[in-house]
Amino acid sequence: MINEKLNQTVEDIIAKAEYNPKSQTVNYTLAIIMGGLIFLSFVLPLVFGGSTNLDYFTFTITFIAIFAGLSLSLNMEVGFLGLPNFGKIGFIAVGAYSYILFVNSGVNEILSFIFAGISAGVFGIILTLPSLRLKEDYFAIVTIVVGEIIRETVRNQHQLGGFEGFAVPLPIDRLYPSNTTFLQNILLNNNSISIILITLILIFLYFIYLNQKYSKIYAVPYSISEPFVTKGGIQEEVENGLINFTIFLGIIVIVLNFFGSFGGSPNGAIDLSILILLILLFFQRNYKFALLRKYDIHWDFLKTIIVFMLYIIFSYVLGFVFPVNSLSTTLSNWYNMLLAVGVLLISYKLIEDIVKSPFGRTMRAFRDDDTSAISVGKSLLGYRIKGLALSNMFAGFFGVLLAYQVGSITPDGYTPTTTFTLYIMIIVGGTANNIGAIFGAFLIQLLFQAASKMGDLQNVGGIFAGLRFDFVNFSLIVVGVVLILFLIFAPEGIFPEQKNQNERYLKLLKQLSLDTEGSKSYLVRILSFFMSIAGDNSFRHQNLRGLEFTENTDEKSSNYEEEMK
Amino acid sequence: MAETILKATDVVSGYGKLEILHGINVEVKEGELVTIIGPNGSGKSTFVKTIIGLVPCWSGNISIADPKENQNFNVTSLKPYQIVTSGIPLSYVPQVSNVFPTLTVEENLKIGGFVKRKDPSYNFKKKVEEIYDIFPRLKSRTGQSAALLSGGERQMLALGKALMSEPKILLLDEPSAALAPVLADVIFHEIQTLMKLGLSILLVEQRATRALQISDRAYVFVSGEVAHSDKAENILHNPKIGEMFLGKR
Amino acid sequence: MTDAIDLDEELLYPEEVNIDQAIAEMRKRKELIYSLLIISVFILVSSYLLTVVDLYRQNYVAQVYFTLVKASQFILVSVGLTLSIRVKKFANFAHAELLTVGLYTVVAINDLNLNLFFNNLLSLLFFAFIMGGLIAILSELLVFGPLAKRKATPLSLMVASIGVGLIIRHVIQQFLPGGGVPVIMVLPLPSFWLSIGNFLLTVPLVGSFLASPFNDITTFGIFGSSKTLTVSNIGVISILSMVIMVLTLQFLFKKTYLGISMRATSDDEDLSEISGINTQSITYWTWFISGGITAFGGVLLFSSGAVVPFAGFSQLLIIFAVVILGGFDSFEGTLISGFIIAGIQTLTIMINGIIANNVPPGSPLSYTVFWNPSADWSNVGPFLMIIVVLIFRPRGIFGLVDPGSKL
């Protein structure tokens, strides 16, 4: 009797934890309402705009990607580390300024890019010092002031560019002759390997970001995946090593190519895509992301070709819709967009990994209750140093990208307003949720860019010509109202924080619930426990079935699988 | 027969959606010291907070009578400040943080008397002197901020602040909480002194034995219901309750 | 019932340490005030002597006067923030926008072309006060109140205040006269004001001193030096209104029902409610006074110079510097730190000017940061001060609570 009751409660816990709609929900209504409204405002200028539409398109995506990266970085501090850094703009500035100072002193651009991230990270370590002594709101003010001091100092320093700042030369402008058109670069100048590789990246993106079912590997029915699963063992390790080596070589070649060290005229867009692809591949191999561990690259050649065709069609459509002569000016914009999106993808994967790792778990523990985290032997100083260094490193990288996009680095481009905008993004999107941070950046930047486009159109012509209305200013009012509405009515944002579930604990519970009925399953229980520790999930399922459990429990376990889908 | 001052009938209340009190009936008569005892989480403090209005009363009725002026107030759905300012002779002393730490002792007492500031017959200075007569310790600390008082003094100040509004009934929520046993004894002694002024007191206590020794009647709360009510002496000597709540064997 | 217990007093109150603590605290406070007095006398005397000696051709007396005016204006715009922090327990980033509200109230009334009865300095200041207070109440009513009801954290209140600031700033830019274009406020003096000034000028010896708040410009000679001290009426009015404001607030907090209730509410909201204080209305009063003083001080602070919607926002961090140095929620602290911050600002500008004028270009010193006559370091000094103070003494000069992290 008691046994039955216990079993029932354990099952309840599992059912709740495994399929907890509350912990998993995305605020879809909010997302659709917000996104729909803002997307309308995005489309409007596209429809009624003049000849600079493609610029608008690439600009918007670039800004979205850059601000998404910045809000990811801020989200890591505010959401996961629990440190309200209101001086984010200072770190962005540090990244941008150290990049341009390195470049001006003759350092290679790609090295400068890396150094920019590192110096912003080092600056983040300095910030740990006040954080140990100060409460949230005081820390917020110290950081905002640090940002302002950086700005004021740079503004008054001749050596740092002073009031006028620096112009940021784009590597692409140096690499390409000015008479190459956009279309030439996309279609005529590329080689077949590049095309294949860029389609592969699209497939990856499809599986990682769009088709969520495949990223949750445990939910995939084995019948579908079995033919494509690598069985593991020594052979797989050798394969892994070989692929890693290839990836490294590829990245080195492409980086050199990319920054013009081989001479000639490489295809920037394609090269960049390969770079991104290879980096992604690298991380997937090494961090054992579910996708590559279970599926090989050659998994579906057909789909590769389809996506390839789509890519070609897309390029042609772009070419026909927009006149070629207008496209030649947008080459660097296109380049920037790819760069920003690529770095964003890598950063997202990295940050997501950091957050899900034990390191991220400890960060969240410090956020929720630092005293108890310290009491189990974690070093507050150490974790804050690492956390702030990491997050601000990303801020430095995206600071350089922002400088690329804006085209210049001036002190007045780094006012606290930008930090506030980032806060609005993560509040709207959802604090402590990386997807949320990106989505928030997407919405707010879409709104800003649409507003500024409409403002431009007032001067150009079209239906907005006669309108004397300050759209940019109005968009800021809208953002303010939206922020407050979100804080009051949906403080968790569109994507609430994902409640983390301890999978091993769940598995144990499940086994307990299955085993309480009879002592004969004791052996299975121990076996499956060890196997679950070893990481092989399939063993349990198959063997449990093999050992003929009661039909009742079997039904239940399959129910769970269905629910998870 | 003394008149009933506080009468709570079928009080149901709780926090958020969680129901904690499931129909409580409690009565305090004039000049009585009534104690509520019970295990942790039995809803003792919640009940007192429901009377004063800090926790909303879901259903039931709470009324307070002023026998001198023959008035009867229904306080069921009033906010705390409305209860205090509308002349209902009721004062509540919370369990913790019952004085204003940055205000001086005198200002704390002043706030207690603010309720009566429009009453011409009310003499603030005289009242303060009265309080100082009851609690002479406070007089030497008049100009000091309350944060610097010791635990016992703080409780005295809290009691004094409550007395400033000339209540007929006092609600005391664990006045001996977080005090050393010696100091707790002093507080119980002071409560007895207050009884001599003709007050009625509803006392919620964890130190059940000590509280029962000085009180007239007692209620035993168990998980949001009145499990038992009797004269204090009877409860004190009731073997079953003794075993369950008072630690006797 | 048991009998009364006889107990030893010593045994009963073992926490006598508290009294010593209190006395030590008071003594420290007294020492600090005395030392500040000595320092200020020293500054006055030395500035006079330096001016007489004519060191680096600077008018130090005038600099002290400017510091006084600036400090008064800083205190006027910062005291409201101290007040709202005490009651609401979060740093209000929208505070600076209340200042802008004051400025644009004046601009709007100027724009209406009213007669001198409405459109004079005194009534403009009055309207700015009212408007600032009302906007502050509105922000509590619509944003901070509902948020506090939902148990929002200080951080989300802070972010909300950023949103409030954004809305106020850009609504002003969108809908008010001037918009994004810089406007100049007109603060005409009422006729009776001028006639009082003319009358006071006739008083022997101290006439021009008494008349300084009434006349546009009063010039004093400095004994022993050829330099003069030029005093504007707005400057004197700023100092006077600061003094009056401080005394009024002192009276309010120590003597009146409203003031004591405000302090009680800031201490413990639940207990205040139990004690019969309508905390809701007290909170609104706090916001009204806070917003009013800020808008009032803002008009004085920007009385000379152009007004833009970002005017208040540009002062936000200086206001925070003042408040933090003072200890975040202490009035005496804000008072003293207003002077300190203004002093540091004057000093930075002065030293920069001296170095720029006295270091020949080409010398090693000229490569340092200071050799840049157009450089504006006025904000860097105060900002560095915030960081230093927060790291080494987080509770500021007079802070009541140690804001250290949970460790």
Short mmCIF file of C-alpha atoms in Angstrom, two decimals, chain A residues 104-460:
data_model
loop_
_atom_site.label_atom_id
_atom_site.label_comp_id
_atom_site.label_asym_id
_atom_site.label_seq_id
_atom_site.Cartn_x
_atom_site.Cartn_y
_atom_site.Cartn_z
CA ASN A 104 46.99 51.59 -36.32
CA SER A 105 50.19 50.38 -34.73
CA GLY A 106 50.57 47.83 -37.49
CA VAL A 107 49.20 44.66 -35.98
CA ASN A 108 47.40 42.26 -38.29
CA GLU A 109 43.65 42.80 -38.36
CA ILE A 110 42.62 39.35 -37.25
CA LEU A 111 45.10 39.46 -34.39
CA SER A 112 43.81 42.89 -33.44
CA PHE A 113 40.31 41.48 -33.43
CA ILE A 114 41.36 38.79 -30.98
CA PHE A 115 43.32 41.25 -28.86
CA ALA A 116 40.28 43.51 -28.71
CA GLY A 117 38.25 40.73 -27.12
CA ILE A 118 41.05 39.90 -24.73
CA SER A 119 41.55 43.48 -23.58
CA ALA A 120 37.83 43.90 -22.97
CA GLY A 121 37.94 40.67 -20.97
CA VAL A 122 40.87 41.89 -18.92
CA PHE A 123 38.98 45.07 -18.27
CA GLY A 124 36.12 42.92 -17.03
CA ILE A 125 38.46 41.34 -14.48
CA ILE A 126 39.20 44.80 -13.08
CA LEU A 127 35.49 45.26 -12.60
CA THR A 128 35.35 42.27 -10.27
CA LEU A 129 37.02 44.31 -7.57
CA PRO A 130 34.11 46.62 -6.73
CA SER A 131 31.59 43.84 -7.28
CA LEU A 132 32.86 42.02 -4.22
CA ARG A 133 32.14 44.92 -1.93
CA LEU A 134 29.00 46.40 -3.34
CA LYS A 135 25.33 45.58 -3.50
CA GLU A 136 23.47 45.46 -6.83
CA ASP A 137 22.39 49.07 -7.17
CA TYR A 138 25.73 50.45 -6.02
CA PHE A 139 27.51 48.15 -8.42
CA ALA A 140 25.22 49.36 -11.18
CA ILE A 141 26.20 52.95 -10.54
CA VAL A 142 29.91 52.17 -10.29
CA THR A 143 29.81 50.42 -13.64
CA ILE A 144 27.84 53.16 -15.36
CA VAL A 145 30.38 55.64 -14.03
CA VAL A 146 33.29 53.48 -15.21
CA GLY A 147 31.77 53.58 -18.68
CA GLU A 148 31.46 57.34 -18.55
CA ILE A 149 35.02 57.80 -17.30
CA ILE A 150 36.31 55.77 -20.22
CA ARG A 151 34.33 57.93 -22.60
CA GLU A 152 35.40 61.22 -21.06
CA THR A 153 39.05 60.20 -20.87
CA VAL A 154 39.16 59.11 -24.48
CA ARG A 155 37.38 62.25 -25.50
CA ASN A 156 40.05 64.44 -23.94
CA GLN A 157 43.04 62.45 -25.14
CA HIS A 158 44.78 63.29 -28.38
CA GLN A 159 46.60 60.01 -28.37
CA LEU A 160 43.30 58.11 -28.20
CA GLY A 161 41.72 59.97 -31.05
CA GLY A 162 40.16 62.73 -29.01
CA PHE A 163 36.81 64.12 -29.91
CA GLU A 164 36.95 63.13 -33.58
CA GLY A 165 37.90 59.51 -32.96
CA PHE A 166 39.09 57.14 -35.67
CA ALA A 167 37.77 55.92 -38.96
CA VAL A 168 37.59 52.13 -39.12
CA PRO A 169 38.88 50.75 -42.41
CA LEU A 170 37.13 47.60 -43.53
CA PRO A 171 39.44 44.77 -44.58
CA ILE A 172 37.11 44.04 -47.49
CA ASP A 173 37.61 47.45 -49.04
CA ARG A 174 41.28 46.73 -49.24
CA LEU A 175 40.82 43.21 -50.60
CA TYR A 176 38.44 43.87 -53.44
CA PRO A 177 38.83 46.08 -56.42
CA SER A 178 36.18 48.74 -56.32
CA ASN A 179 34.64 47.73 -59.64
CA THR A 180 33.59 44.24 -58.52
CA THR A 181 29.87 44.06 -58.12
CA PHE A 182 27.95 42.26 -55.51
CA LEU A 183 26.59 39.73 -57.96
CA GLN A 184 30.02 39.00 -59.37
CA ASN A 185 31.21 38.14 -55.93
CA ILE A 186 28.33 35.97 -55.05
CA LEU A 187 27.94 34.04 -58.27
CA LEU A 188 30.76 34.37 -60.75
CA ASN A 189 33.82 34.37 -58.62
CA ASN A 190 33.27 31.40 -56.42
CA ASN A 191 34.38 27.82 -56.65
CA SER A 192 32.30 24.73 -56.24
CA ILE A 193 33.76 23.70 -52.90
CA SER A 194 32.73 27.00 -51.43
CA ILE A 195 29.19 26.51 -52.68
CA ILE A 196 28.95 23.04 -51.20
CA LEU A 197 30.32 24.23 -47.91
CA ILE A 198 27.94 27.12 -47.67
CA THR A 199 25.02 24.82 -48.30
CA LEU A 200 26.27 22.56 -45.58
CA ILE A 201 26.21 25.41 -43.11
CA LEU A 202 22.62 26.09 -44.06
CA ILE A 203 21.79 22.46 -43.38
CA PHE A 204 23.47 22.66 -40.04
CA LEU A 205 21.59 25.76 -39.16
CA TYR A 206 18.42 24.05 -40.25
CA PHE A 207 18.99 21.19 -37.91
CA ILE A 208 20.39 23.09 -34.98
CA TYR A 209 18.12 26.07 -34.92
CA LEU A 210 15.01 25.31 -36.84
CA ASN A 211 14.41 21.64 -36.39
CA GLN A 212 14.64 21.48 -32.65
CA LYS A 213 13.56 17.86 -32.60
CA TYR A 214 16.93 16.72 -33.83
CA SER A 215 18.92 18.66 -31.31
CA LYS A 216 17.11 16.92 -28.51
CA ILE A 217 18.73 13.67 -29.35
CA TYR A 218 17.10 11.65 -26.65
CA ALA A 219 13.70 12.31 -28.06
CA VAL A 220 14.55 10.98 -31.50
CA PRO A 221 13.03 7.59 -32.15
CA TYR A 222 15.76 5.10 -32.86
CA SER A 223 14.04 3.59 -35.81
CA ILE A 224 14.62 6.72 -37.80
CA SER A 225 18.14 7.44 -36.74
CA GLU A 226 19.60 3.96 -36.51
CA PRO A 227 21.08 3.66 -39.99
CA PHE A 228 22.95 6.90 -39.54
CA VAL A 229 24.22 6.53 -36.03
CA THR A 230 27.93 5.95 -35.68
CA LYS A 231 28.46 3.12 -33.31
CA GLY A 232 31.33 4.62 -31.38
CA GLY A 233 34.55 2.97 -30.33
CA ILE A 234 38.14 3.47 -31.49
CA GLN A 235 37.16 4.00 -35.08
CA GLU A 236 35.03 7.00 -34.17
CA GLU A 237 37.83 8.54 -32.17
CA VAL A 238 40.20 8.29 -35.10
CA GLU A 239 37.58 9.82 -37.35
CA ASN A 240 37.12 12.62 -34.87
CA GLY A 241 40.80 13.34 -34.75
CA LEU A 242 41.09 13.42 -38.52
CA ILE A 243 38.14 15.73 -38.89
CA ASN A 244 39.51 18.05 -36.23
CA PHE A 245 42.82 18.21 -38.05
CA THR A 246 41.09 19.02 -41.34
CA ILE A 247 39.03 21.68 -39.69
CA PHE A 248 42.08 23.31 -38.18
CA LEU A 249 43.86 23.34 -41.53
CA GLY A 250 40.77 24.69 -43.25
CA ILE A 251 40.38 27.47 -40.73
CA ILE A 252 44.03 28.48 -41.04
CA VAL A 253 43.86 28.55 -44.83
CA ILE A 254 40.67 30.49 -44.87
CA VAL A 255 41.76 33.02 -42.28
CA LEU A 256 44.92 33.75 -44.25
CA ASN A 257 42.94 33.92 -47.46
CA PHE A 258 40.39 36.10 -45.84
CA PHE A 259 42.73 38.77 -44.65
CA GLY A 260 44.51 38.86 -47.97
CA SER A 261 47.70 37.08 -46.98
CA PHE A 262 47.57 34.88 -50.09
CA GLY A 263 46.95 37.78 -52.40
CA GLY A 264 44.46 37.50 -55.24
CA SER A 265 40.77 38.20 -54.83
CA PRO A 266 39.10 35.62 -52.62
CA ASN A 267 35.36 35.47 -52.40
CA GLY A 268 34.69 37.11 -49.07
CA ALA A 269 31.15 36.01 -48.58
CA ILE A 270 31.81 32.39 -49.39
CA ASP A 271 35.03 32.26 -47.47
CA LEU A 272 33.38 33.69 -44.46
CA SER A 273 30.63 31.11 -44.63
CA ILE A 274 33.21 28.34 -44.78
CA LEU A 275 34.97 29.84 -41.84
CA ILE A 276 31.82 29.87 -39.82
CA LEU A 277 30.99 26.36 -40.92
CA LEU A 278 34.37 24.99 -39.99
CA ILE A 279 34.32 26.66 -36.62
CA LEU A 280 30.89 25.25 -35.97
CA LEU A 281 32.07 21.84 -37.08
CA PHE A 282 35.00 22.13 -34.77
CA PHE A 283 32.90 22.93 -31.78
CA GLN A 284 30.40 20.26 -32.58
CA ARG A 285 33.11 17.66 -32.78
CA ASN A 286 34.85 18.72 -29.64
CA TYR A 287 31.97 19.62 -27.43
CA LYS A 288 30.04 16.55 -28.54
CA PHE A 289 26.93 18.37 -29.57
CA ALA A 290 24.19 15.90 -30.11
CA LEU A 291 23.96 16.47 -33.82
CA LEU A 292 27.34 15.33 -35.03
CA ARG A 293 27.74 12.60 -32.51
CA LYS A 294 24.78 10.80 -33.94
CA TYR A 295 24.68 11.84 -37.57
CA ASP A 296 27.40 12.08 -40.14
CA ILE A 297 27.83 14.94 -42.52
CA HIS A 298 27.02 12.82 -45.55
CA TRP A 299 23.74 11.98 -44.00
CA ASP A 300 21.43 13.39 -46.63
CA PHE A 301 23.02 14.48 -49.84
CA LEU A 302 19.68 15.19 -51.41
CA LYS A 303 18.89 17.87 -48.92
CA THR A 304 22.28 19.42 -49.52
CA ILE A 305 21.46 19.83 -53.15
CA ILE A 306 18.03 21.25 -52.47
CA VAL A 307 19.39 23.88 -50.15
CA PHE A 308 22.11 24.64 -52.64
CA MET A 309 19.52 25.26 -55.33
CA LEU A 310 17.55 27.47 -52.99
CA TYR A 311 20.67 29.45 -52.29
CA ILE A 312 21.33 30.02 -55.99
CA ILE A 313 17.71 31.01 -56.57
CA PHE A 314 17.87 33.42 -53.66
CA SER A 315 20.96 35.06 -55.09
CA TYR A 316 19.34 35.43 -58.51
CA VAL A 317 16.18 36.86 -57.04
CA LEU A 318 18.24 39.37 -55.15
CA GLY A 319 20.07 40.18 -58.35
CA PHE A 320 16.91 40.71 -60.35
CA VAL A 321 14.91 42.56 -57.78
CA PHE A 322 17.62 45.05 -57.02
CA PRO A 323 19.56 46.76 -59.77
CA VAL A 324 23.19 45.71 -60.01
CA ASN A 325 24.67 49.17 -59.79
CA SER A 326 23.01 49.75 -56.45
CA LEU A 327 24.39 46.46 -55.21
CA SER A 328 28.03 47.24 -55.77
CA THR A 329 27.92 49.75 -52.96
CA THR A 330 26.39 47.24 -50.61
CA LEU A 331 29.23 44.77 -50.85
CA SER A 332 30.79 45.79 -47.55
CA ASN A 333 27.40 45.83 -45.89
CA TRP A 334 26.83 42.29 -47.08
CA TYR A 335 30.26 41.35 -45.78
CA ASN A 336 29.55 42.91 -42.41
CA MET A 337 26.25 41.12 -42.15
CA LEU A 338 27.86 37.74 -42.72
CA LEU A 339 30.62 38.48 -40.27
CA ALA A 340 28.21 39.62 -37.59
CA VAL A 341 25.84 36.70 -38.05
CA GLY A 342 28.74 34.25 -38.05
CA VAL A 343 30.30 35.61 -34.89
CA LEU A 344 26.87 35.70 -33.31
CA LEU A 345 26.28 32.02 -34.06
CA ILE A 346 29.62 31.01 -32.60
CA SER A 347 29.12 33.20 -29.56
CA TYR A 348 25.66 31.82 -29.03
CA LYS A 349 26.93 28.25 -29.13
CA LEU A 350 29.80 29.07 -26.80
CA ILE A 351 27.71 31.01 -24.31
CA GLU A 352 24.98 28.41 -24.35
CA ASP A 353 27.61 25.79 -23.64
CA ILE A 354 29.15 27.81 -20.82
CA VAL A 355 25.79 28.38 -19.26
CA LYS A 356 24.75 24.73 -19.42
CA SER A 357 28.06 23.49 -18.08
CA PRO A 358 28.86 23.00 -14.38
CA PHE A 359 30.54 26.39 -14.56
CA GLY A 360 27.25 27.96 -15.59
CA ARG A 361 25.45 26.09 -12.88
CA THR A 362 27.80 27.54 -10.27
CA MET A 363 27.31 31.00 -11.74
CA ARG A 364 23.57 30.64 -11.30
CA ALA A 365 24.10 29.37 -7.78
CA PHE A 366 26.04 32.54 -6.96
CA ARG A 367 23.31 34.61 -8.50
CA ASP A 368 20.58 32.97 -6.45
CA ASP A 369 22.39 32.74 -3.13
CA ASP A 370 26.07 33.51 -2.92
CA THR A 371 26.37 32.62 0.74
CA SER A 372 25.29 29.04 0.25
CA ALA A 373 27.41 28.71 -2.88
CA ILE A 374 30.44 29.81 -0.89
CA SER A 375 29.52 27.43 1.88
CA VAL A 376 29.94 24.48 -0.47
CA GLY A 377 33.44 25.61 -1.31
CA LYS A 378 33.06 27.67 -4.47
CA SER A 379 35.21 30.76 -4.83
CA LEU A 380 33.08 33.82 -5.42
CA LEU A 381 36.01 35.88 -6.59
CA GLY A 382 37.16 33.17 -9.00
CA TYR A 383 33.77 32.72 -10.58
CA ARG A 384 33.13 36.41 -10.91
CA ILE A 385 36.54 36.97 -12.47
CA LYS A 386 36.00 34.18 -14.98
CA GLY A 387 32.42 35.17 -15.68
CA LEU A 388 33.10 38.86 -16.18
CA ALA A 389 36.20 38.16 -18.26
CA LEU A 390 34.31 35.78 -20.54
CA SER A 391 31.22 37.90 -21.00
CA ASN A 392 33.20 41.07 -21.62
CA MET A 393 35.40 39.28 -24.10
CA PHE A 394 32.30 38.79 -26.23
CA ALA A 395 31.40 42.43 -25.66
CA GLY A 396 34.84 43.36 -27.02
CA PHE A 397 34.39 41.24 -30.16
CA PHE A 398 31.00 42.71 -30.89
CA GLY A 399 32.34 46.16 -30.10
CA VAL A 400 34.72 45.74 -33.04
CA LEU A 401 31.88 44.53 -35.24
CA LEU A 402 29.80 47.54 -34.22
CA ALA A 403 32.70 49.80 -35.14
CA TYR A 404 32.92 48.06 -38.54
CA GLN A 405 29.25 48.65 -39.10
CA VAL A 406 29.19 52.27 -37.92
CA GLY A 407 32.39 52.92 -39.82
CA SER A 408 34.03 55.05 -37.17
CA ILE A 409 34.92 55.10 -33.50
CA THR A 410 34.02 58.34 -31.73
CA PRO A 411 33.66 58.83 -27.98
CA ASP A 412 30.14 60.12 -28.35
CA GLY A 413 29.08 56.88 -29.96
CA TYR A 414 29.52 55.23 -26.59
CA THR A 415 26.92 56.85 -24.34
CA PRO A 416 25.09 54.96 -21.56
CA THR A 417 21.96 55.00 -23.68
CA THR A 418 23.26 52.00 -25.57
CA THR A 419 23.60 50.06 -22.32
CA PHE A 420 20.03 50.94 -21.45
CA THR A 421 18.91 49.70 -24.85
CA LEU A 422 20.65 46.40 -24.18
CA TYR A 423 18.85 46.13 -20.85
CA ILE A 424 15.54 46.70 -22.57
CA MET A 425 16.41 43.92 -25.01
CA ILE A 426 17.10 41.34 -22.36
CA ILE A 427 14.09 42.35 -20.27
CA VAL A 428 11.75 42.05 -23.24
CA GLY A 429 13.32 38.86 -24.54
CA GLY A 430 13.72 37.23 -21.16
CA THR A 431 16.47 37.41 -18.60
CA ALA A 432 18.72 34.39 -18.12
CA ASN A 433 17.69 32.94 -21.46
CA ASN A 434 20.05 33.21 -24.40
CA ILE A 435 17.38 32.72 -27.04
CA GLY A 436 15.41 35.40 -25.26
CA ALA A 437 18.32 37.83 -25.37
CA ILE A 438 18.67 37.30 -29.10
CA PHE A 439 14.94 37.62 -29.67
CA GLY A 440 14.78 40.82 -27.63
CA ALA A 441 17.62 42.30 -29.66
CA PHE A 442 15.82 41.22 -32.81
CA LEU A 443 12.58 42.97 -31.86
CA ILE A 444 14.06 46.19 -30.54
CA GLN A 445 16.59 46.61 -33.34
CA LEU A 446 13.95 45.86 -35.95
CA LEU A 447 11.88 48.64 -34.45
CA PHE A 448 14.79 51.07 -34.31
CA GLN A 449 15.95 50.36 -37.83
CA ALA A 450 12.44 50.57 -39.24
CA ALA A 451 11.93 53.88 -37.47
CA SER A 452 15.17 55.33 -38.75
CA LYS A 453 14.34 54.09 -42.25
CA MET A 454 10.97 55.76 -42.12
CA GLY A 455 12.68 58.90 -40.89
CA ASP A 456 15.01 58.76 -43.90
CA LEU A 457 12.11 58.23 -46.27
CA GLN A 458 10.57 61.50 -45.13
CA ASN A 459 13.43 63.26 -46.86
CA VAL A 460 13.51 60.97 -49.90
#
